[in-house]
Structure formats: C-alpha cells, structure tokens
mmCIF file of C-alpha atoms and ligand atoms in Angstrom:
data_model
loop_
_atom_site.group_PDB
_atom_site.id
_atom_site.type_symbol
_atom_site.label_atom_id
_atom_site.label_comp_id
_atom_site.label_asym_id
_atom_site.label_seq_id
_atom_site.Cartn_x
_atom_site.Cartn_y
_atom_site.Cartn_z
ATOM 1 C CA MET F 24 8.038 8.403 -9.656
ATOM 2 C CA ARG F 25 5.052 8.990 -7.596
ATOM 3 C CA TYR F 26 2.100 6.577 -7.783
ATOM 4 C CA GLY F 27 -1.208 6.666 -6.659
ATOM 5 C CA VAL F 28 -2.298 3.770 -5.356
ATOM 6 C CA PHE F 29 -5.663 2.230 -4.298
ATOM 7 C CA SER F 30 -7.785 -0.681 -4.528
ATOM 8 C CA ASP F 31 -11.268 -1.969 -3.851
ATOM 9 C CA VAL F 32 -13.244 0.153 -5.315
ATOM 10 C CA HIS F 33 -16.272 -1.820 -5.842
ATOM 11 C CA GLY F 34 -18.393 0.496 -8.175
ATOM 12 C CA ASN F 35 -18.872 4.098 -4.729
ATOM 13 C CA LEU F 36 -18.372 6.517 -7.585
ATOM 14 C CA GLU F 37 -18.586 9.214 -4.499
ATOM 15 C CA ALA F 38 -15.380 7.788 -3.009
ATOM 16 C CA PHE F 39 -13.534 7.567 -5.971
ATOM 17 C CA SER F 40 -14.015 10.733 -7.115
ATOM 18 C CA MET F 41 -13.146 11.801 -3.720
ATOM 19 C CA VAL F 42 -10.005 9.777 -4.443
ATOM 20 C CA LEU F 43 -8.832 10.832 -8.033
ATOM 21 C CA ASP F 44 -9.509 14.260 -6.971
ATOM 22 C CA PHE F 45 -6.488 13.873 -4.366
ATOM 23 C CA PHE F 46 -4.070 12.387 -7.088
ATOM 24 C CA ARG F 47 -4.629 14.757 -9.338
ATOM 25 C CA ALA F 48 -3.804 17.476 -6.941
ATOM 26 C CA SER F 49 -0.889 15.503 -5.816
ATOM 27 C CA ARG F 50 0.307 15.105 -8.644
ATOM 28 C CA VAL F 51 1.292 11.597 -9.126
ATOM 29 C CA ASP F 52 2.853 9.668 -11.814
ATOM 30 C CA GLY F 53 1.385 6.879 -12.293
ATOM 31 C CA TYR F 54 -1.052 4.705 -11.009
ATOM 32 C CA ILE F 55 -1.467 0.851 -9.104
ATOM 33 C CA CYS F 56 -4.587 -0.170 -8.922
ATOM 34 C CA CYS F 57 -4.953 -3.978 -6.881
ATOM 35 C CA GLY F 58 -8.413 -4.893 -8.577
ATOM 36 C CA ASP F 59 -12.231 -4.778 -7.173
ATOM 37 C CA VAL F 60 -12.980 -2.405 -9.256
ATOM 38 C CA VAL F 61 -16.584 -3.326 -9.289
ATOM 39 C CA GLY F 62 -18.492 -5.532 -7.201
ATOM 40 C CA TYR F 63 -20.959 -4.841 -3.955
ATOM 41 C CA GLY F 64 -21.421 -0.470 -5.558
ATOM 42 C CA PRO F 65 -23.737 0.917 -7.649
ATOM 43 C CA ASP F 66 -21.663 2.959 -10.184
ATOM 44 C CA PRO F 67 -19.111 -0.117 -11.607
ATOM 45 C CA GLU F 68 -19.697 1.286 -15.363
ATOM 46 C CA GLU F 69 -19.129 5.089 -14.277
ATOM 47 C CA CYS F 70 -16.027 3.686 -12.183
ATOM 48 C CA LEU F 71 -14.585 1.609 -15.303
ATOM 49 C CA SER F 72 -14.847 4.214 -17.563
ATOM 50 C CA LEU F 73 -12.465 6.646 -15.163
ATOM 51 C CA ILE F 74 -10.375 3.895 -15.098
ATOM 52 C CA ARG F 75 -9.853 3.137 -18.177
ATOM 53 C CA GLU F 76 -8.392 7.187 -18.311
ATOM 54 C CA LEU F 77 -5.726 6.976 -16.048
ATOM 55 C CA LYS F 78 -2.468 7.476 -18.081
ATOM 56 C CA ASN F 79 0.631 5.382 -16.774
ATOM 57 C CA LEU F 80 -1.950 2.559 -14.938
ATOM 58 C CA HIS F 81 -0.924 -0.744 -13.443
ATOM 59 C CA ILE F 82 -3.875 -2.728 -12.681
ATOM 60 C CA VAL F 83 -4.914 -6.977 -11.561
ATOM 61 C CA CYS F 84 -8.614 -8.711 -10.994
ATOM 62 C CA GLY F 85 -9.581 -8.748 -7.786
ATOM 63 C CA ASN F 86 -12.376 -11.862 -7.784
ATOM 64 C CA HIS F 87 -15.307 -9.557 -7.583
ATOM 65 C CA ASP F 88 -13.917 -8.197 -10.608
ATOM 66 C CA LEU F 89 -13.628 -12.620 -12.302
ATOM 67 C CA ALA F 90 -16.789 -13.167 -11.009
ATOM 68 C CA VAL F 91 -18.489 -10.457 -12.928
ATOM 69 C CA ILE F 92 -16.773 -11.661 -16.326
ATOM 70 C CA GLY F 93 -17.808 -14.957 -14.986
ATOM 71 C CA ARG F 94 -13.987 -16.987 -14.160
ATOM 72 C CA ILE F 95 -14.306 -17.766 -11.175
ATOM 73 C CA ASP F 96 -17.111 -19.173 -9.566
ATOM 74 C CA MET F 97 -19.577 -17.955 -6.608
ATOM 75 C CA GLU F 98 -19.518 -20.481 -4.955
ATOM 76 C CA TRP F 99 -17.783 -18.633 -1.432
ATOM 77 C CA PHE F 100 -19.281 -15.258 -1.995
ATOM 78 C CA ASN F 101 -22.037 -14.200 0.534
ATOM 79 C CA PRO F 102 -26.271 -13.808 -0.266
ATOM 80 C CA TYR F 103 -25.047 -9.676 -0.594
ATOM 81 C CA ALA F 104 -22.119 -10.540 -2.808
ATOM 82 C CA ARG F 105 -23.770 -13.522 -5.572
ATOM 83 C CA ALA F 106 -27.149 -10.667 -5.626
ATOM 84 C CA ALA F 107 -24.013 -7.456 -6.401
ATOM 85 C CA THR F 108 -22.232 -9.581 -8.736
ATOM 86 C CA LEU F 109 -25.042 -10.692 -11.481
ATOM 87 C CA TRP F 110 -26.789 -7.065 -10.913
ATOM 88 C CA THR F 111 -23.456 -5.505 -11.766
ATOM 89 C CA ARG F 112 -22.679 -8.314 -15.048
ATOM 90 C CA ALA F 113 -26.303 -7.175 -16.323
ATOM 91 C CA ALA F 114 -25.271 -3.117 -15.920
ATOM 92 C CA LEU F 115 -21.652 -3.450 -17.638
ATOM 93 C CA GLY F 116 -21.159 -2.663 -21.318
ATOM 94 C CA GLU F 117 -19.573 -4.403 -23.977
ATOM 95 C CA GLU F 118 -16.001 -2.045 -23.730
ATOM 96 C CA SER F 119 -16.048 -1.958 -19.880
ATOM 97 C CA ARG F 120 -16.647 -6.313 -19.780
ATOM 98 C CA ARG F 121 -13.704 -5.813 -22.289
ATOM 99 C CA PHE F 122 -11.308 -4.431 -20.278
ATOM 100 C CA LEU F 123 -11.840 -6.451 -16.944
ATOM 101 C CA GLU F 124 -11.504 -9.236 -19.898
ATOM 102 C CA SER F 125 -7.487 -7.792 -20.515
ATOM 103 C CA LEU F 126 -6.427 -7.688 -16.527
ATOM 104 C CA THR F 127 -4.327 -10.579 -15.407
ATOM 105 C CA ALA F 128 -3.540 -11.987 -11.133
ATOM 106 C CA ARG F 129 -0.232 -10.709 -11.075
ATOM 107 C CA LEU F 130 1.840 -7.581 -12.436
ATOM 108 C CA ASP F 131 5.353 -8.147 -12.013
ATOM 109 C CA HIS F 132 6.882 -5.018 -13.201
ATOM 110 C CA LYS F 133 10.316 -4.958 -12.418
ATOM 111 C CA ASP F 134 9.935 -2.235 -9.738
ATOM 112 C CA PHE F 135 7.558 -3.823 -8.032
ATOM 113 C CA THR F 136 4.996 -6.123 -7.765
ATOM 114 C CA ILE F 137 1.217 -6.295 -7.788
ATOM 115 C CA VAL F 138 -1.641 -8.829 -6.863
ATOM 116 C CA HIS F 139 -5.437 -8.823 -5.358
ATOM 117 C CA GLY F 140 -5.252 -11.254 -2.368
ATOM 118 C CA SER F 141 -1.676 -13.090 -2.436
ATOM 119 C CA PRO F 142 1.435 -13.989 -4.732
ATOM 120 C CA GLN F 143 0.142 -17.171 -4.398
ATOM 121 C CA ARG F 144 -3.459 -16.978 -3.984
ATOM 122 C CA PRO F 145 -4.378 -14.046 -5.712
ATOM 123 C CA ALA F 146 -7.985 -14.270 -6.084
ATOM 124 C CA ASP F 147 -8.903 -15.500 -2.713
ATOM 125 C CA GLU F 148 -5.703 -15.913 0.357
ATOM 126 C CA TYR F 149 -5.921 -12.740 2.406
ATOM 127 C CA LEU F 150 -2.340 -10.962 2.839
ATOM 128 C CA LEU F 151 -3.575 -10.539 6.636
ATOM 129 C CA SER F 152 -0.868 -12.398 9.012
ATOM 130 C CA VAL F 153 3.154 -12.235 9.404
ATOM 131 C CA ALA F 154 2.954 -16.103 8.611
ATOM 132 C CA GLN F 155 0.994 -15.541 5.024
ATOM 133 C CA PHE F 156 3.732 -12.635 4.591
ATOM 134 C CA LYS F 157 6.233 -15.153 5.525
ATOM 135 C CA ASN F 158 4.440 -17.786 3.203
ATOM 136 C CA ASN F 159 4.322 -15.915 -0.027
ATOM 137 C CA MET F 160 7.688 -14.071 0.182
ATOM 138 C CA SER F 161 9.433 -16.683 -2.242
ATOM 139 C CA ARG F 162 7.060 -15.846 -4.843
ATOM 140 C CA VAL F 163 7.732 -11.747 -5.502
ATOM 141 C CA LYS F 164 10.415 -11.294 -7.899
ATOM 142 C CA ALA F 165 10.221 -7.821 -7.255
ATOM 143 C CA TRP F 166 9.549 -5.791 -4.092
ATOM 144 C CA PRO F 167 7.593 -3.906 -2.930
ATOM 145 C CA LEU F 168 5.157 -5.826 -2.907
ATOM 146 C CA PHE F 169 1.163 -4.036 -3.240
ATOM 147 C CA CYS F 170 -1.979 -5.897 -2.325
ATOM 148 C CA GLY F 171 -5.735 -5.268 -1.828
ATOM 149 C CA HIS F 172 -8.333 -7.754 -0.328
ATOM 150 C CA SER F 173 -8.822 -7.517 3.103
ATOM 151 C CA HIS F 174 -9.956 -3.771 2.638
ATOM 152 C CA MET F 175 -7.396 -2.920 6.050
ATOM 153 C CA PRO F 176 -4.403 -0.743 5.389
ATOM 154 C CA VAL F 177 -1.890 -2.798 6.256
ATOM 155 C CA CYS F 178 2.073 -2.745 5.915
ATOM 156 C CA PHE F 179 3.997 -6.302 6.116
ATOM 157 C CA ARG F 180 7.841 -5.331 6.353
ATOM 158 C CA CYS F 181 10.930 -7.248 6.209
ATOM 159 C CA SER F 182 13.468 -5.636 7.771
ATOM 160 C CA ALA F 183 17.387 -6.271 7.147
ATOM 161 C CA GLU F 184 18.143 -8.587 9.935
ATOM 162 C CA GLY F 185 14.870 -10.889 8.423
ATOM 163 C CA LYS F 186 12.255 -10.023 10.599
ATOM 164 C CA VAL F 187 8.553 -9.827 9.911
ATOM 165 C CA GLN F 188 6.382 -6.576 11.537
ATOM 166 C CA ALA F 189 3.096 -6.010 10.798
ATOM 167 C CA LEU F 190 1.523 -2.862 10.997
ATOM 168 C CA PHE F 191 -1.664 -0.744 10.737
ATOM 169 C CA ILE F 192 -1.495 1.558 9.132
ATOM 170 C CA GLU F 193 -3.159 5.038 10.243
ATOM 171 C CA ASP F 194 -4.172 8.332 8.230
ATOM 172 C CA HIS F 195 -1.216 10.742 7.153
ATOM 173 C CA GLN F 196 0.822 7.439 8.242
ATOM 174 C CA ALA F 197 3.951 7.570 5.884
ATOM 175 C CA ILE F 198 5.843 3.975 5.522
ATOM 176 C CA ILE F 199 9.400 3.541 5.051
ATOM 177 C CA GLY F 200 10.119 0.530 3.344
ATOM 178 C CA GLU F 201 13.964 0.092 4.419
ATOM 179 C CA MET F 202 16.622 -1.040 2.501
ATOM 180 C CA ALA F 203 19.840 -3.664 3.465
ATOM 181 C CA PRO F 204 23.289 -3.502 2.000
ATOM 182 C CA TYR F 205 22.142 -5.695 -0.332
ATOM 183 C CA GLY F 206 19.309 -4.406 -1.424
ATOM 184 C CA ILE F 207 15.625 -3.141 -0.983
ATOM 185 C CA VAL F 208 14.301 -5.458 1.697
ATOM 186 C CA PRO F 209 10.927 -7.060 1.535
ATOM 187 C CA VAL F 210 7.684 -4.696 2.315
ATOM 188 C CA ALA F 211 4.464 -5.728 1.251
ATOM 189 C CA TYR F 212 1.493 -2.774 1.570
ATOM 190 C CA ASN F 213 -2.133 -2.632 0.991
ATOM 191 C CA PRO F 214 -3.871 0.621 0.431
ATOM 192 C CA GLY F 215 -7.083 -0.437 2.086
ATOM 193 C CA SER F 216 -10.022 0.083 0.241
ATOM 194 C CA VAL F 217 -12.061 3.146 -1.813
ATOM 195 C CA GLY F 218 -15.298 2.068 -1.557
ATOM 196 C CA GLN F 219 -15.657 -0.052 1.304
ATOM 197 C CA PRO F 220 -12.880 0.086 4.169
ATOM 198 C CA ARG F 221 -13.767 -2.745 6.902
ATOM 199 C CA ASP F 222 -11.335 -1.076 9.602
ATOM 200 C CA HIS F 223 -14.063 0.765 11.266
ATOM 201 C CA ASP F 224 -13.723 4.155 9.782
ATOM 202 C CA ASN F 225 -16.124 4.778 6.535
ATOM 203 C CA ARG F 226 -13.921 7.421 5.021
ATOM 204 C CA ALA F 227 -12.571 6.165 1.510
ATOM 205 C CA ALA F 228 -8.641 5.267 1.569
ATOM 206 C CA CYS F 229 -5.530 5.055 -0.552
ATOM 207 C CA ALA F 230 -2.234 5.775 -0.708
ATOM 208 C CA LEU F 231 1.007 7.487 -2.297
ATOM 209 C CA TRP F 232 4.125 5.671 -3.003
ATOM 210 C CA ASP F 233 7.534 6.920 -3.762
ATOM 211 C CA SER F 234 9.765 5.404 -5.599
ATOM 212 C CA GLU F 235 12.516 7.193 -5.178
ATOM 213 C CA ALA F 236 12.096 8.054 -1.715
ATOM 214 C CA ARG F 237 10.251 4.445 -1.132
ATOM 215 C CA THR F 238 7.276 6.486 0.977
ATOM 216 C CA PHE F 239 4.592 5.080 1.045
ATOM 217 C CA GLN F 240 1.724 7.217 2.764
ATOM 218 C CA VAL F 241 -2.382 6.452 3.780
ATOM 219 C CA TYR F 242 -4.609 9.194 3.109
ATOM 220 C CA ARG F 243 -8.355 9.346 4.360
ATOM 221 C CA PHE F 244 -11.168 10.804 2.514
ATOM 222 C CA ALA F 245 -14.569 11.032 4.034
ATOM 223 C CA TYR F 246 -17.138 11.163 1.151
ATOM 224 C CA GLU F 247 -21.019 11.802 0.814
ATOM 225 C CA VAL F 248 -21.745 8.278 2.285
ATOM 226 C CA ALA F 249 -25.533 8.770 1.810
ATOM 227 C CA ALA F 250 -25.058 9.942 -2.215
ATOM 228 C CA THR F 251 -23.875 6.256 -2.218
ATOM 229 C CA GLN F 252 -27.009 4.830 -0.092
ATOM 230 C CA ALA F 253 -29.227 6.390 -1.562
ATOM 231 C CA LYS F 254 -27.898 4.866 -5.487
ATOM 232 C CA ILE F 255 -27.543 1.318 -4.199
ATOM 233 C CA ARG F 256 -31.336 1.403 -2.070
ATOM 234 C CA ALA F 257 -32.489 3.320 -5.785
ATOM 235 C CA LYS F 258 -31.056 0.697 -8.009
ATOM 236 C CA GLY F 259 -32.052 -2.305 -5.706
ATOM 237 C CA LEU F 260 -28.791 -3.825 -4.992
ATOM 238 C CA PRO F 261 -28.609 -5.748 -0.913
ATOM 239 C CA GLU F 262 -29.354 -2.855 1.628
ATOM 240 C CA TYR F 263 -26.813 -4.201 3.891
ATOM 241 C CA LEU F 264 -24.523 -2.921 1.296
ATOM 242 C CA ALA F 265 -25.956 0.104 2.280
ATOM 243 C CA LEU F 266 -25.762 0.168 5.685
ATOM 244 C CA ARG F 267 -22.124 -1.006 6.285
ATOM 245 C CA LEU F 268 -20.763 1.395 4.085
ATOM 246 C CA ALA F 269 -21.840 3.689 7.436
ATOM 247 C CA TYR F 270 -19.623 1.615 9.223
ATOM 248 C CA GLY F 271 -17.155 0.698 7.907
ATOM 249 C CA GLN F 272 -17.258 -2.474 8.072
HETATM 250 ZN ZN1 ZN K 25 -12.664 -6.270 -2.546
#
C-alpha cells in the first residue's frame, strides 16, 4: 500500500490543493493525516470538505482542531492562535464541526500508529528529541508512528541494536525504516506541515509512505503564498499569520 502522509494543513487551501494533486498523480491507495486541519489559515471549511472526500483516510485530531470545537482551552495559545481559533469556530459549518468532533487523538491501526503530538501527550507534546522519542516508545503497539505538530519533516529511527537516530528530512529524501530479525524496528515519521511550514522553507510539505518497501519520502511544493496571504488579510485574521507563511516559520 502507498499512502499520502500529511499534517498541519491549517486551513491553507492553496498549499493543500498542491499536495492533493500530487497524491492523486502518485495514485496513492490511502491517506494518513496527523491532525490540525484547521486553525491559522483562511479556508478551514474548504480544507475540511476536501478531507472528507478522501478515500481510505486515517486521521486524528490536533490541538487546533480540539480548540476550535471547544475540547481544550486556549490557555497556552499565543494571541494569534487564539484569534484564529475564534474566527475558525465562527466560520465552520455544522457538518465540518461534527466531523472534527468525530476524530480521536490517537489511531491504532494494525500496521501503524497516528498521533498529532506524541503518544503519551497527543494534543501537546512536540516530538523533537531522541530523549522524547525513547520516552514514548513503550506507548506504541504498531510501528511506524506518524506524528505532526512540530511542522518539521523529521524521522526518529531505532536501529536493530537499539541506537536511536534523529534526522531532518530534506525534499525528495527517502528514509528506509529498518527491519530487524525480530520484525520492524521502532521508527517515527513527521511529514512536516502542508499549510504552515516552520523549517525556513515556505514550500508545502508532505510525504509518501510505502508500507511494503518501508520507505518514507518527503516532497516539497511551492504554492501561491501571496494568494493565501491576501485571504488572511481580507478575512481579518492577524497580519502575523500572513507574514510567517512567506518565511516558512
Ligand atoms: Zn499545527
């Protein structure tokens, strides 16, 4: 099976359309989404409509999705995130709200696991260090683990000897999840962010995962950032949310 893997769309329709076109052209068999479809961006309703049409979709909710439906409070959100959450809450239709309410924070498939942040704290922990990955390993039943939240394309890989490696994944770089004599070794993949990359590369990020070959390959796509920025301004969302898209941070 070949899956289109993506995360942190954040209501950015221009970026998401590029990624979906690529997945369709790649003839993927299914989709894995690590959450945060909404929040920050100007087109939450349109992005959720596209998500709901995807066949064989495996998806979890992120902290922004949960804030929009009032399941977590916004105490830890910065003022921009808070303003965008309130705007998104008002912009969503009934069907989209119900769809977000139907999502779980963790998805345990027989062939993989999906969370937004980390297995032990799906809604808030950023999986960024080897120590954090090790701390979370016992909470995963089926590898690989797919996560988002940090908006960085990264991989944590445990060798057959038990050594853990953290890798930033470049455009077109393929990572091979190693096989050990006793089965599949622990590996976590983050496809980066579709709608608000934060690795100083403003292109939309996504990945393809081949469950048989056990390869995970990241792809970056330039999209019309100015069009998304114009919508952010026209809809009265904070200016900072438009500016950060240009810098990829
Ligand atoms: Zn996010």
